[in-house]
Tab-separated table of N, CA and C in Angstrom:
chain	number	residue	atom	x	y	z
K	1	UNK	N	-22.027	16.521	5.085
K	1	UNK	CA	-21.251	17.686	4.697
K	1	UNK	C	-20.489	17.348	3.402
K	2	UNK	N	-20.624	18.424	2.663
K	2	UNK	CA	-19.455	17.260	1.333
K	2	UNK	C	-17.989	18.076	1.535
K	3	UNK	N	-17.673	17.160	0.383
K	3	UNK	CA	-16.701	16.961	0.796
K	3	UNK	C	-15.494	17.502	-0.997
K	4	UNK	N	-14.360	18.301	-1.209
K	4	UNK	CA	-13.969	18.606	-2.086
K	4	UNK	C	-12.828	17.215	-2.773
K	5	UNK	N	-13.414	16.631	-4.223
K	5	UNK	CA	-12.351	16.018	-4.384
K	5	UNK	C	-11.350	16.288	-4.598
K	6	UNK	N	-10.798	17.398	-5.058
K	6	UNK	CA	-9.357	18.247	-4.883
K	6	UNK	C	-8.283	17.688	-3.634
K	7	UNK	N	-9.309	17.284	-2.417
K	7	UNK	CA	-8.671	17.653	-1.374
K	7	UNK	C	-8.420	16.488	-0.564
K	8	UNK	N	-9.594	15.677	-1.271
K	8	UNK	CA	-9.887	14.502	-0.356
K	8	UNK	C	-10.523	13.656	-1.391
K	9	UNK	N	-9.600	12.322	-2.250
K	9	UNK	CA	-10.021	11.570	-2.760
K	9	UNK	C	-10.649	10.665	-2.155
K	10	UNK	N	-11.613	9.724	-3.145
K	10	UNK	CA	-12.490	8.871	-2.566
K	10	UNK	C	-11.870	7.308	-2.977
K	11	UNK	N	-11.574	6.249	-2.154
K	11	UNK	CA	-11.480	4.640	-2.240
K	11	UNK	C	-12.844	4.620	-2.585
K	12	UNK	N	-13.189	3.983	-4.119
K	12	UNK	CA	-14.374	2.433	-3.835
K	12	UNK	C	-13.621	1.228	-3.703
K	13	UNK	N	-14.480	0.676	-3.039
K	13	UNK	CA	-13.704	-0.820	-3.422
K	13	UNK	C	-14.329	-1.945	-2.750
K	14	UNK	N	-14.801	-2.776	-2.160
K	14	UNK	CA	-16.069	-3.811	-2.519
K	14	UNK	C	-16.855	-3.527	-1.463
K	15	UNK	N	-18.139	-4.192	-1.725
K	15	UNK	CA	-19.132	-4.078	-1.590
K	15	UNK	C	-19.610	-2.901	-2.064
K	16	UNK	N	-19.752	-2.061	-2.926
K	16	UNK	CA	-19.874	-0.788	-3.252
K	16	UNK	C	-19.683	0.520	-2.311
K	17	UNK	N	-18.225	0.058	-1.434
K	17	UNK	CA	-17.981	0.536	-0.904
K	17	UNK	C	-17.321	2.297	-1.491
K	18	UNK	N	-17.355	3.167	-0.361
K	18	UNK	CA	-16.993	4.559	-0.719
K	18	UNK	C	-16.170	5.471	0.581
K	19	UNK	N	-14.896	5.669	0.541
K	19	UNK	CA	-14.073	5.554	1.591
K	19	UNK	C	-13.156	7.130	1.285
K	20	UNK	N	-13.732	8.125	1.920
K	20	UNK	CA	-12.928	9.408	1.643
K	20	UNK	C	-11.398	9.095	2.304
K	21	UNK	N	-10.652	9.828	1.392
K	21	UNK	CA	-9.231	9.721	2.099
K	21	UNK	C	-8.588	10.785	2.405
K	22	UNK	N	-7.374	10.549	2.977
K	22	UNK	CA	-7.204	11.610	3.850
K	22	UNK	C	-6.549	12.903	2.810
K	23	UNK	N	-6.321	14.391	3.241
K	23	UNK	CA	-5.980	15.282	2.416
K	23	UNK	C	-4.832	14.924	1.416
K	24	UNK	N	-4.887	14.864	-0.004
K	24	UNK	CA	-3.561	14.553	-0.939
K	24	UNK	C	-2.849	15.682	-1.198
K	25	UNK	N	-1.697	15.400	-0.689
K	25	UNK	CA	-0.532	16.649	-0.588
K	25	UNK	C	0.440	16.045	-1.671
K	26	UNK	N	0.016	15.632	-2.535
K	26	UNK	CA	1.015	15.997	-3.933
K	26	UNK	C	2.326	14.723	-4.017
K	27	UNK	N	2.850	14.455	-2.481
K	27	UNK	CA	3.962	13.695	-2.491
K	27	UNK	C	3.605	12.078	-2.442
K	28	UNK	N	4.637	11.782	-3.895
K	28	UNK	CA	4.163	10.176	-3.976
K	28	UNK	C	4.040	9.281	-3.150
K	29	UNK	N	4.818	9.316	-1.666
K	29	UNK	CA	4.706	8.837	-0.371
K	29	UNK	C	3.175	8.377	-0.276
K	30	UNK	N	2.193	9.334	-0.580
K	30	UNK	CA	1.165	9.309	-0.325
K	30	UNK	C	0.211	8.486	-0.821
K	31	UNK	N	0.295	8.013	-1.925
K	31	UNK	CA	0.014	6.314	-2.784
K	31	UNK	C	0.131	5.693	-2.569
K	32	UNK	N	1.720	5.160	-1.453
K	32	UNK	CA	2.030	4.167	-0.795
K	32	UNK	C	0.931	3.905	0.477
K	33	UNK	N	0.811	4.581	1.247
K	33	UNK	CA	0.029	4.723	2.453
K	33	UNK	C	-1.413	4.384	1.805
K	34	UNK	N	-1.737	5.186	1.199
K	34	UNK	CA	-2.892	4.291	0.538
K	34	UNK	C	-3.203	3.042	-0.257
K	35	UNK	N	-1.972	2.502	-0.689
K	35	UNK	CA	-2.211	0.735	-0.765
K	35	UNK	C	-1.712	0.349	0.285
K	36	UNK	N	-1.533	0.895	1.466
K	36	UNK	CA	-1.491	-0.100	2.649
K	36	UNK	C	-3.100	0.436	3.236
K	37	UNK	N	-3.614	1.212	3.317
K	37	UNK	CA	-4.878	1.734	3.462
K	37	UNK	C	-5.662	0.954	3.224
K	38	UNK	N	-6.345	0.565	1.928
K	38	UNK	CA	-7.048	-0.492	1.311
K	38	UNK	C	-6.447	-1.633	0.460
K	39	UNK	N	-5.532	-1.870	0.854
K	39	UNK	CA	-4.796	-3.482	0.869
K	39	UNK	C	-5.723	-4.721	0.657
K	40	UNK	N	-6.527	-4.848	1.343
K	40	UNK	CA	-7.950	-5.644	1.280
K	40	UNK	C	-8.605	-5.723	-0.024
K	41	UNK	N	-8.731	-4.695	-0.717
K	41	UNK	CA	-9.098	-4.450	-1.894
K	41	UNK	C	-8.775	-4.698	-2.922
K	42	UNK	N	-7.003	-4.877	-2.608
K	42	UNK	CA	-6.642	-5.108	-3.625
K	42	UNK	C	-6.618	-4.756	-5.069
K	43	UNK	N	-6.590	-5.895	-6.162
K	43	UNK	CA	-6.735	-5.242	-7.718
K	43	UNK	C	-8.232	-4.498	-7.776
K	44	UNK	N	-8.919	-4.938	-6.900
K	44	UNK	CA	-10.528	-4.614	-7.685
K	44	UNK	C	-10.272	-2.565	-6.738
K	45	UNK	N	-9.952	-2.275	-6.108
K	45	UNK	CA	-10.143	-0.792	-5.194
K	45	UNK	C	-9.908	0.207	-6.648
K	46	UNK	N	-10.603	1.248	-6.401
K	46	UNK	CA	-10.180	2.277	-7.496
K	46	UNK	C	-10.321	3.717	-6.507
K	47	UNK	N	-9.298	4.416	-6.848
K	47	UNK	CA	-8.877	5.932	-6.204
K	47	UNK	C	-9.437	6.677	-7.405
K	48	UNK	N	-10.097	7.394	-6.999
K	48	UNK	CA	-11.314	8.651	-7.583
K	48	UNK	C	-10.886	9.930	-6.624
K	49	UNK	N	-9.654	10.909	-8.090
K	49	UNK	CA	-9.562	12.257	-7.373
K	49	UNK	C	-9.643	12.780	-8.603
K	50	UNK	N	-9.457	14.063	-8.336
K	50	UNK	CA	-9.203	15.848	-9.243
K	50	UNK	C	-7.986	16.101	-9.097
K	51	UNK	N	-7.333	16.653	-10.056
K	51	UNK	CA	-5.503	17.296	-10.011
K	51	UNK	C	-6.208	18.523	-10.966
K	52	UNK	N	-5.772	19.723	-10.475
K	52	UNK	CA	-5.491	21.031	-11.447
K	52	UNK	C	-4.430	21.184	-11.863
K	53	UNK	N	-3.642	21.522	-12.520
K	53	UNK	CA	-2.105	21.485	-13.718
K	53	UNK	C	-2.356	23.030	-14.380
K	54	UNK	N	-0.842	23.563	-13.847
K	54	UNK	CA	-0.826	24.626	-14.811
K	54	UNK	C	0.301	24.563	-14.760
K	55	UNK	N	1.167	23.781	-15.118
K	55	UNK	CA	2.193	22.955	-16.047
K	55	UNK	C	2.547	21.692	-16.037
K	56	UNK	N	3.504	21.193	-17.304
K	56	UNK	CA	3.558	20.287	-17.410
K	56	UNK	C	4.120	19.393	-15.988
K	57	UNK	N	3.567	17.478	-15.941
K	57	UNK	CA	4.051	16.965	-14.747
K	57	UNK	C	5.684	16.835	-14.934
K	58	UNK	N	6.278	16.618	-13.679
K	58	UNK	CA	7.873	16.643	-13.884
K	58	UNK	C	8.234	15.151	-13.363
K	59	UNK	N	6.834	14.189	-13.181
K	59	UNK	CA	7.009	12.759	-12.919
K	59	UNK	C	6.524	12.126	-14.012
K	60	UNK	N	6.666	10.470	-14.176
K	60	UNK	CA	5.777	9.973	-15.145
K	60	UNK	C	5.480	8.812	-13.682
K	61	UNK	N	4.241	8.166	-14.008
K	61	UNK	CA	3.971	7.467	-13.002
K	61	UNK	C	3.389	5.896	-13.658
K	62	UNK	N	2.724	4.614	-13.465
K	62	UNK	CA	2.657	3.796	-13.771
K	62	UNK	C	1.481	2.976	-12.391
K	63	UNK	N	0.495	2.521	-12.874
K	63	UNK	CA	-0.436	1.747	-11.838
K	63	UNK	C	-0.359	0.233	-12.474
K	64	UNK	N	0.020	-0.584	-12.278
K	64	UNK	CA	0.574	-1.982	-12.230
K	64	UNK	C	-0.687	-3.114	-11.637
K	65	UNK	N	-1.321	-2.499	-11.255
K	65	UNK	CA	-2.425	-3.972	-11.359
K	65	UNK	C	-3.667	-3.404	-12.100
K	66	UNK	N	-3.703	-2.216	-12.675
K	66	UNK	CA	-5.075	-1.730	-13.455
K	66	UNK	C	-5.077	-0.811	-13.969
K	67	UNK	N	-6.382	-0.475	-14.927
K	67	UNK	CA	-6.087	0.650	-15.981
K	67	UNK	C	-6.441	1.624	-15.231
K	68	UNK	N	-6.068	3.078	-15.678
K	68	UNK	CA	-6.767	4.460	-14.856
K	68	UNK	C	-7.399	4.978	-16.329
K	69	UNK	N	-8.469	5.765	-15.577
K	69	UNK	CA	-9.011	6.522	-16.308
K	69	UNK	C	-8.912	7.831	-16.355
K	70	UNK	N	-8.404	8.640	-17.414
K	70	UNK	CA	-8.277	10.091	-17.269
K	70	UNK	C	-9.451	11.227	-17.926
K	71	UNK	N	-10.073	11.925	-17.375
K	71	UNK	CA	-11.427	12.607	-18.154
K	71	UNK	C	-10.836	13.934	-17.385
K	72	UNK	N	-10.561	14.717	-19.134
K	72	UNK	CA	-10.172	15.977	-18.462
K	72	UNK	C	-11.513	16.952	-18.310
K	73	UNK	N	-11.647	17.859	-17.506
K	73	UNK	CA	-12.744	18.142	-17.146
K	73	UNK	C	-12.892	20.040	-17.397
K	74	UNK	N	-11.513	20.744	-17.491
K	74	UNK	CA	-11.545	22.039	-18.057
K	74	UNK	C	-9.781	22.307	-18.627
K	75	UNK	N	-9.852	22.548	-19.724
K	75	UNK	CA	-8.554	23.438	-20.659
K	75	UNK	C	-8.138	21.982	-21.647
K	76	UNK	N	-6.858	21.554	-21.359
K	76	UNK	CA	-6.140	20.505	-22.215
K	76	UNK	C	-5.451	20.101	-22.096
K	77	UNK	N	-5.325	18.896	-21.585
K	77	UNK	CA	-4.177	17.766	-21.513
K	77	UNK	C	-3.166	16.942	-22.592
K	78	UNK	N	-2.491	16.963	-22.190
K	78	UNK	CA	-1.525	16.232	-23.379
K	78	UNK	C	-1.055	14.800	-22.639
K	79	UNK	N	-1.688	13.552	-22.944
K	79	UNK	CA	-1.616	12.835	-21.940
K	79	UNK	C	-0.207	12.245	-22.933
K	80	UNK	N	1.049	11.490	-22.057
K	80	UNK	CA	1.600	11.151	-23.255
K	80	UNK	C	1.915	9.761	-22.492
K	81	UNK	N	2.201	8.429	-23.277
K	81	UNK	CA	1.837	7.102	-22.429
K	81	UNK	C	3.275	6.198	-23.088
K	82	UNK	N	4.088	5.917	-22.694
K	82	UNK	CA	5.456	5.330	-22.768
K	82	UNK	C	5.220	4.046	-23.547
K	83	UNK	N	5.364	3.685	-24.632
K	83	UNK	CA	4.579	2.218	-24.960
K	83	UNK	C	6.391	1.380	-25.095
K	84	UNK	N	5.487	0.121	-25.135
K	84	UNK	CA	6.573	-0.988	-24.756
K	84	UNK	C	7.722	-0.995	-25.477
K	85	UNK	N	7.581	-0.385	-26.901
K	85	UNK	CA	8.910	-0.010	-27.524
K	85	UNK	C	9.710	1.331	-27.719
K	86	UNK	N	9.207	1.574	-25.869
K	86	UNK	CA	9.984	2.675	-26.082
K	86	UNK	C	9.494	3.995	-26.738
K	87	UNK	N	8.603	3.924	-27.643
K	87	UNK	CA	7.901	4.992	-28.253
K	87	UNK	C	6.772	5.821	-27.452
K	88	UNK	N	6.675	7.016	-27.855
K	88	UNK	CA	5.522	7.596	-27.285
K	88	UNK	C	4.193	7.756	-27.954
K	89	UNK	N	3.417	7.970	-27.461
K	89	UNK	CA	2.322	7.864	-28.018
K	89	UNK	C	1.486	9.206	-27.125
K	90	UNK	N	1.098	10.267	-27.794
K	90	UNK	CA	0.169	11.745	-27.381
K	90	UNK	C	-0.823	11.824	-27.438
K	91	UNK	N	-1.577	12.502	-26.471
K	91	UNK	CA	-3.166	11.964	-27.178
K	91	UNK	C	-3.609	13.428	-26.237
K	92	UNK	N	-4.260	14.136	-27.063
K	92	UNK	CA	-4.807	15.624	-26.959
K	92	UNK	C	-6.271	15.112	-25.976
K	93	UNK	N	-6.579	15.245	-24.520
K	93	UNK	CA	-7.991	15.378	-24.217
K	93	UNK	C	-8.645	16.887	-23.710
K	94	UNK	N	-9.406	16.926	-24.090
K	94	UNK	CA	-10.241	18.366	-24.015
K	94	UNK	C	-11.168	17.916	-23.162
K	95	UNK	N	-12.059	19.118	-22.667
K	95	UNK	CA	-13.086	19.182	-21.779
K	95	UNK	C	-14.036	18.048	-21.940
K	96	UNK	N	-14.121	17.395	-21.228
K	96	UNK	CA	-15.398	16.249	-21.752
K	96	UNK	C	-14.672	15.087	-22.444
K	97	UNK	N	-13.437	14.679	-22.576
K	97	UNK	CA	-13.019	14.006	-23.366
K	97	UNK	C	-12.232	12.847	-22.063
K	98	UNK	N	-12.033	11.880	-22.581
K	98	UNK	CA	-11.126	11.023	-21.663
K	98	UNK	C	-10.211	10.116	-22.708
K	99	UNK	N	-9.355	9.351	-21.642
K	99	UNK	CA	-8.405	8.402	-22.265
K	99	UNK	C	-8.232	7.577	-21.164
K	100	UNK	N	-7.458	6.179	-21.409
K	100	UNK	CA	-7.082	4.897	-20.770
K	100	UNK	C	-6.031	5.035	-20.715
K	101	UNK	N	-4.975	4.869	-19.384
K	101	UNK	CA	-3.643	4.376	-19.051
K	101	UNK	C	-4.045	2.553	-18.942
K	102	UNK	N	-3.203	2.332	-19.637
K	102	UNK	CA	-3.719	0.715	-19.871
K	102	UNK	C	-2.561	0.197	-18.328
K	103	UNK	N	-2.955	-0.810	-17.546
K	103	UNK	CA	-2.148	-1.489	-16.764
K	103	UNK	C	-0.860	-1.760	-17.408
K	104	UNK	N	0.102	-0.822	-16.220
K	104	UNK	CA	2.001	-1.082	-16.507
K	104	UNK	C	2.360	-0.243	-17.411
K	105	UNK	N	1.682	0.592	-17.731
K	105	UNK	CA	2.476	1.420	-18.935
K	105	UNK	C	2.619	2.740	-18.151
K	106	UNK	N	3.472	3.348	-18.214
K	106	UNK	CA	4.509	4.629	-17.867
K	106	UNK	C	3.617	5.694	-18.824
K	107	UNK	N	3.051	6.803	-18.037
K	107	UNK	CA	2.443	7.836	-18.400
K	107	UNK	C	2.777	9.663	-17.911
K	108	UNK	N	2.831	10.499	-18.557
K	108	UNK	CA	3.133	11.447	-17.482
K	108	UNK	C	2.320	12.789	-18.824
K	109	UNK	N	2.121	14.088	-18.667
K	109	UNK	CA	1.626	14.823	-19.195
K	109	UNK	C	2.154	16.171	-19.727
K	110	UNK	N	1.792	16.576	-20.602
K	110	UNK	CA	2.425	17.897	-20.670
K	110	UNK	C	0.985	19.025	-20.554
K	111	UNK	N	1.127	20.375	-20.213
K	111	UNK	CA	-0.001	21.331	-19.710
K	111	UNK	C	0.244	22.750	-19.663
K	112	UNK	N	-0.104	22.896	-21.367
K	112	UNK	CA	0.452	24.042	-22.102
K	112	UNK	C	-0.461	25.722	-21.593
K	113	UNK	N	-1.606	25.289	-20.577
K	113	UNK	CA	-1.980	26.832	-20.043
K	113	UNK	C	-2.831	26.204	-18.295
K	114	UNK	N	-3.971	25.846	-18.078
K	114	UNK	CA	-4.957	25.720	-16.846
K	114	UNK	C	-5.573	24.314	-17.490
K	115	UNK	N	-5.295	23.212	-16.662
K	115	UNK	CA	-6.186	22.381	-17.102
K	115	UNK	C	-6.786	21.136	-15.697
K	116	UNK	N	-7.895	20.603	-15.942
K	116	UNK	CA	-8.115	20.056	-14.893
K	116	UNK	C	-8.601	18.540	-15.093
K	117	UNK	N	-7.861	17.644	-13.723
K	117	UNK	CA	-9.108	16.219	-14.646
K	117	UNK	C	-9.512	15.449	-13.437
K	118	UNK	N	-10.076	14.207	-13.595
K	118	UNK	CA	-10.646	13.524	-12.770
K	118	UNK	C	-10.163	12.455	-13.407
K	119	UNK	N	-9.275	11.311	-12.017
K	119	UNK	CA	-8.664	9.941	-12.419
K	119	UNK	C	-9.360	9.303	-11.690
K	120	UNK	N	-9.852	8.102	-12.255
K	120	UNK	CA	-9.920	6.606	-11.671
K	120	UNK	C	-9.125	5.464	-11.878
K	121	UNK	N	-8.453	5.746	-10.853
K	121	UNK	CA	-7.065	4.900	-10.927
K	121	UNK	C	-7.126	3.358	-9.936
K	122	UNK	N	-6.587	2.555	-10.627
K	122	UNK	CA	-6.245	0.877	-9.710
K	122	UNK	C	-4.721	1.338	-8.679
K	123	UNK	N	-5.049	2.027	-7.714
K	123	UNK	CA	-3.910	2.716	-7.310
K	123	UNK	C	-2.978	1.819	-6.637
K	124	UNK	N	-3.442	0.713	-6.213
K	124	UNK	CA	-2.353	-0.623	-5.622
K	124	UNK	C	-1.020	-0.403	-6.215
K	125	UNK	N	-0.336	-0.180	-5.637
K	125	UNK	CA	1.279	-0.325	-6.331
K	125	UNK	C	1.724	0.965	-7.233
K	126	UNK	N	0.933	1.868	-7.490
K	126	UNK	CA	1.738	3.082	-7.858
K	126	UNK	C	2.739	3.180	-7.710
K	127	UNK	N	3.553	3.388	-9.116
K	127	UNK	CA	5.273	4.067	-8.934
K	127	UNK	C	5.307	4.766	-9.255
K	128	UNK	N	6.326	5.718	-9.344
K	128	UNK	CA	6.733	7.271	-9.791
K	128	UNK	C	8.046	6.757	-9.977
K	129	UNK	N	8.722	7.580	-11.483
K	129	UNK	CA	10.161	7.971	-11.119
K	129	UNK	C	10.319	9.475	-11.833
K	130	UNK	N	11.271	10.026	-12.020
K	130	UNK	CA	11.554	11.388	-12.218
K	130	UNK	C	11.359	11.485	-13.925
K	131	UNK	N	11.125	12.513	-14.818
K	131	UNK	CA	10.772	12.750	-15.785
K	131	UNK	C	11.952	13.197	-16.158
């Protein structure tokens, strides 16, 4: 039966393993539970979901043992990525387009009409703090 990634992200993580997870309801709580989930996995596990945005995020968040990948998939993202001095750095992705959250760096977005993407994230240790 398939299955919607909207609703229900997927763990890989070794052996070419593929591990649906349970419904993502938005609250960062829910990152935690999933590095106790696949704990085993450790640095190498990657979380493969979809987020729709029709505005900007009001968190910035940070994955600490690995890079994520962002490929926006319909409208336009404004990915914006906190760099070590403090500066920001913007980076426009369009349909078909992607970008790198490099490991430890503070990221969060702005989402000026409908936009949609697909992350592959090293989700071990996810933080959030308020924007």
């Amino acid at each position: 039966m398939p299955e919607k990634l909207s609703y229900n992200p997927v763990h890989l993580g070794h052996g070419g393993s593929a591990v649906t997870q349970p419904e993502f309801n938005g609250d960062p709580d829910w990152y935690e539970a999933y590095s106790k989930r696949h704990e085993a996995d450790g640095e190498e596990g990657r979380l493969v979901s979809l987020h729709s945005f029709s505005e900007s995020w009001t968190m910035w968040e940070m994955h600490p043992v690995g890079a994520e990948m962002v490929l926006c998939i319909k409208g336009e993202i404004i990915l914006i990525q906190q760099l070590s001095d403090d500066t920001q750095k913007r980076t426009v992705l369009r349909e078909g387009e992607y970008a790198i959250n490099p490991p430890g760096v503070w990221h969060t977005a702005d989402i000026e009409s409908e936009a949609s993407a697909v992350f592959i994230t090293a989700g071990q240790g996810t933080e959030h703090r308020d924007r």
